[in-house]
PDB file of C-alpha atoms in Angstrom:
ATOM      1  CA  MET A   1       0.000   0.000   0.000  1.00  0.00           C
ATOM      2  CA  THR A   2       2.861   2.336   0.763  1.00  0.00           C
ATOM      3  CA  ASN A   3       4.338   1.741  -2.671  1.00  0.00           C
ATOM      4  CA  VAL A   4       1.070   2.693  -4.363  1.00  0.00           C
ATOM      5  CA  TYR A   5       0.924   5.884  -2.277  1.00  0.00           C
ATOM      6  CA  GLN A   6       4.493   6.754  -3.215  1.00  0.00           C
ATOM      7  CA  LEU A   7       3.760   6.124  -6.910  1.00  0.00           C
ATOM      8  CA  LEU A   8       0.666   8.326  -6.799  1.00  0.00           C
ATOM      9  CA  THR A   9       2.554  11.099  -4.973  1.00  0.00           C
ATOM     10  CA  THR A  10       5.421  10.929  -7.469  1.00  0.00           C
ATOM     11  CA  ALA A  11       2.986  10.986 -10.418  1.00  0.00           C
ATOM     12  CA  THR A  12       1.158  13.993  -8.965  1.00  0.00           C
ATOM     13  CA  GLU A  13       4.403  15.902  -8.382  1.00  0.00           C
ATOM     14  CA  THR A  14       5.569  15.112 -11.912  1.00  0.00           C
ATOM     15  CA  ALA A  15       2.254  16.244 -13.396  1.00  0.00           C
ATOM     16  CA  SER A  16       2.324  19.400 -11.306  1.00  0.00           C
ATOM     17  CA  GLY A  17       5.927  20.059 -12.423  1.00  0.00           C
ATOM     18  CA  ASN A  18       4.888  19.708 -16.063  1.00  0.00           C
ATOM     19  CA  GLY A  19       1.956  21.997 -15.345  1.00  0.00           C
ATOM     20  CA  ASP A  20       4.343  24.671 -14.071  1.00  0.00           C
ATOM     21  CA  VAL A  21       6.352  24.456 -17.282  1.00  0.00           C
ATOM     22  CA  LEU A  22       3.170  24.614 -19.363  1.00  0.00           C
ATOM     23  CA  THR A  23       1.912  27.569 -17.334  1.00  0.00           C
ATOM     24  CA  SER A  24       5.173  29.451 -17.799  1.00  0.00           C
ATOM     25  CA  ILE A  25       5.120  28.756 -21.540  1.00  0.00           C
ATOM     26  CA  LEU A  26       1.508  29.914 -21.800  1.00  0.00           C
ATOM     27  CA  SER A  27       2.347  33.096 -19.902  1.00  0.00           C
ATOM     28  CA  TYR A  28       4.563  34.134 -22.860  1.00  0.00           C
ATOM     29  CA  ALA A  29       1.890  33.328 -25.453  1.00  0.00           C
ATOM     30  CA  PRO A  30       0.293  36.830 -25.454  1.00  0.00           C
ATOM     31  CA  LEU A  31       3.708  38.428 -25.986  1.00  0.00           C
ATOM     32  CA  VAL A  32       4.426  36.106 -28.912  1.00  0.00           C
ATOM     33  CA  LEU A  33       1.005  36.850 -30.418  1.00  0.00           C
ATOM     34  CA  VAL A  34       1.596  40.605 -30.148  1.00  0.00           C
ATOM     35  CA  ILE A  35       4.970  40.276 -31.891  1.00  0.00           C
ATOM     36  CA  ILE A  36       3.385  38.234 -34.683  1.00  0.00           C
ATOM     37  CA  ALA A  37       0.564  40.788 -35.033  1.00  0.00           C
ATOM     38  CA  PHE A  38       3.089  43.650 -35.246  1.00  0.00           C
ATOM     39  CA  TYR A  39       4.976  41.813 -37.955  1.00  0.00           C
ATOM     40  CA  PHE A  40       1.921  41.250 -40.136  1.00  0.00           C
ATOM     41  CA  LEU A  41       0.263  44.624 -39.470  1.00  0.00           C
ATOM     42  CA  LEU A  42       3.251  46.984 -39.425  1.00  0.00           C
ATOM     43  CA  ILE A  43       6.583  45.549 -40.509  1.00  0.00           C
ATOM     44  CA  ARG A  44       5.586  43.464 -43.535  1.00  0.00           C
ATOM     45  CA  PRO A  45       3.465  46.169 -45.247  1.00  0.00           C
ATOM     46  CA  GLN A  46       6.263  48.711 -44.734  1.00  0.00           C
ATOM     47  CA  GLN A  47       8.807  46.362 -46.316  1.00  0.00           C
ATOM     48  CA  LYS A  48       6.451  45.860 -49.273  1.00  0.00           C
ATOM     49  CA  LYS A  49       6.026  49.632 -49.718  1.00  0.00           C
ATOM     50  CA  ASP A  50       9.802  50.168 -49.514  1.00  0.00           C
ATOM     51  CA  LYS A  51      10.320  47.527 -52.207  1.00  0.00           C
ATOM     52  CA  GLU A  52       7.729  49.215 -54.480  1.00  0.00           C
ATOM     53  CA  ASP A  53       9.350  52.642 -53.946  1.00  0.00           C
ATOM     54  CA  LYS A  54      12.784  51.240 -54.790  1.00  0.00           C
ATOM     55  CA  ALA A  55      11.421  49.653 -57.986  1.00  0.00           C
ATOM     56  CA  MET A  56       9.748  52.969 -58.945  1.00  0.00           C
ATOM     57  CA  ARG A  57      13.028  54.866 -58.485  1.00  0.00           C
ATOM     58  CA  GLU A  58      14.965  52.299 -60.525  1.00  0.00           C
ATOM     59  CA  ASN A  59      12.470  52.561 -63.419  1.00  0.00           C
ATOM     60  CA  LEU A  60      12.629  56.350 -63.823  1.00  0.00           C
ATOM     61  CA  ASP A  61      13.176  57.509 -67.400  1.00  0.00           C
ATOM     62  CA  ILE A  62      14.047  60.815 -69.029  1.00  0.00           C
ATOM     63  CA  GLY A  63      10.843  62.734 -69.700  1.00  0.00           C
ATOM     64  CA  ASP A  64       8.897  61.327 -66.721  1.00  0.00           C
ATOM     65  CA  GLU A  65       7.058  63.842 -64.586  1.00  0.00           C
ATOM     66  CA  ILE A  66       7.863  63.344 -60.890  1.00  0.00           C
ATOM     67  CA  VAL A  67       7.057  64.763 -57.469  1.00  0.00           C
ATOM     68  CA  THR A  68       9.851  65.101 -54.914  1.00  0.00           C
ATOM     69  CA  ALA A  69       9.542  64.503 -51.174  1.00  0.00           C
ATOM     70  CA  GLY A  70       9.507  68.295 -50.754  1.00  0.00           C
ATOM     71  CA  GLY A  71       6.574  68.689 -53.154  1.00  0.00           C
ATOM     72  CA  ILE A  72       8.470  69.987 -56.190  1.00  0.00           C
ATOM     73  CA  ILE A  73       6.962  68.846 -59.488  1.00  0.00           C
ATOM     74  CA  GLY A  74       9.230  68.553 -62.492  1.00  0.00           C
ATOM     75  CA  ARG A  75      10.208  66.648 -65.609  1.00  0.00           C
ATOM     76  CA  ILE A  76      13.388  64.517 -65.658  1.00  0.00           C
ATOM     77  CA  VAL A  77      16.101  65.916 -67.927  1.00  0.00           C
ATOM     78  CA  SER A  78      19.018  63.637 -67.065  1.00  0.00           C
ATOM     79  CA  ILE A  79      19.713  60.662 -64.813  1.00  0.00           C
ATOM     80  CA  LYS A  80      23.054  59.764 -63.271  1.00  0.00           C
ATOM     81  CA  ASP A  81      23.970  57.152 -60.666  1.00  0.00           C
ATOM     82  CA  ASP A  82      22.461  58.762 -57.557  1.00  0.00           C
ATOM     83  CA  THR A  83      21.213  62.104 -58.871  1.00  0.00           C
ATOM     84  CA  ILE A  84      18.543  63.357 -61.216  1.00  0.00           C
ATOM     85  CA  VAL A  85      18.251  66.746 -62.918  1.00  0.00           C
ATOM     86  CA  ILE A  86      14.669  67.952 -63.225  1.00  0.00           C
ATOM     87  CA  GLU A  87      13.178  70.898 -65.067  1.00  0.00           C
ATOM     88  CA  THR A  88      10.503  72.892 -63.238  1.00  0.00           C
ATOM     89  CA  GLY A  89       8.278  75.856 -63.909  1.00  0.00           C
ATOM     90  CA  SER A  90       7.582  77.846 -67.043  1.00  0.00           C
ATOM     91  CA  ASP A  91      11.095  79.345 -67.043  1.00  0.00           C
ATOM     92  CA  ARG A  92      12.537  75.808 -67.181  1.00  0.00           C
ATOM     93  CA  SER A  93      14.670  76.071 -64.059  1.00  0.00           C
ATOM     94  CA  LYS A  94      16.855  73.017 -63.545  1.00  0.00           C
ATOM     95  CA  ILE A  95      17.320  71.413 -60.147  1.00  0.00           C
ATOM     96  CA  ARG A  96      19.625  68.545 -59.279  1.00  0.00           C
ATOM     97  CA  ILE A  97      18.168  66.150 -56.674  1.00  0.00           C
ATOM     98  CA  THR A  98      19.035  62.735 -55.286  1.00  0.00           C
ATOM     99  CA  LYS A  99      17.044  59.701 -56.404  1.00  0.00           C
ATOM    100  CA  TRP A 100      15.806  58.922 -52.898  1.00  0.00           C
ATOM    101  CA  ALA A 101      14.017  62.302 -52.857  1.00  0.00           C
ATOM    102  CA  VAL A 102      11.578  61.170 -55.585  1.00  0.00           C
ATOM    103  CA  SER A 103       8.273  60.248 -53.968  1.00  0.00           C
ATOM    104  CA  GLN A 104       6.003  59.774 -57.015  1.00  0.00           C
ATOM    105  CA  ASN A 105       6.299  59.151 -60.715  1.00  0.00           C
ATOM    106  CA  LEU A 106       3.251  60.937 -62.145  1.00  0.00           C
ATOM    107  CA  THR A 107       3.810  59.585 -65.670  1.00  0.00           C
ATOM    108  CA  ALA A 108       3.705  55.975 -64.450  1.00  0.00           C
ATOM    109  CA  ALA A 109       0.686  56.724 -62.233  1.00  0.00           C
ATOM    110  CA  GLU A 110      -1.222  58.204 -65.192  1.00  0.00           C
ATOM    111  CA  ALA A 111      -0.381  55.188 -67.336  1.00  0.00           C
ATOM    112  CA  LYS A 112      -1.580  52.857 -64.588  1.00  0.00           C
ATOM    113  CA  ASN A 113      -4.870  54.802 -64.295  1.00  0.00           C
ATOM    114  CA  LYS A 114      -5.412  54.620 -68.065  1.00  0.00           C
ATOM    115  CA  ASP A 115      -4.911  50.840 -67.991  1.00  0.00           C
ATOM    116  CA  LYS A 116      -7.536  50.462 -65.252  1.00  0.00           C
ATOM    117  CA  ALA A 117     -10.103  52.608 -67.108  1.00  0.00           C
TER     118      ALA A 117
END
């Protein structure tokens, strides 16, 4: 009878020890779920947008009408490695800007809108 009692006590302690491990693992579950939610709601869409912006900047051509991050609208006159020269205004002022400053390609956006219509 004593052996049965000892076996039951040992089994209960083992089960309770496993329960403590399970409880501690489950206590981290909300944190893991929040990290996963942040990845799918914030990080992944931002990476996708960055990839689209990089592709847009790589596909710029001479003659495209662009908008800079500062709001300047102009037409591309020349393209070099990291810089672009744009022509703005009726007096055809030329401004040299870096490629990363281009926020929109209006020519490509118009073409995309025409394809949808």
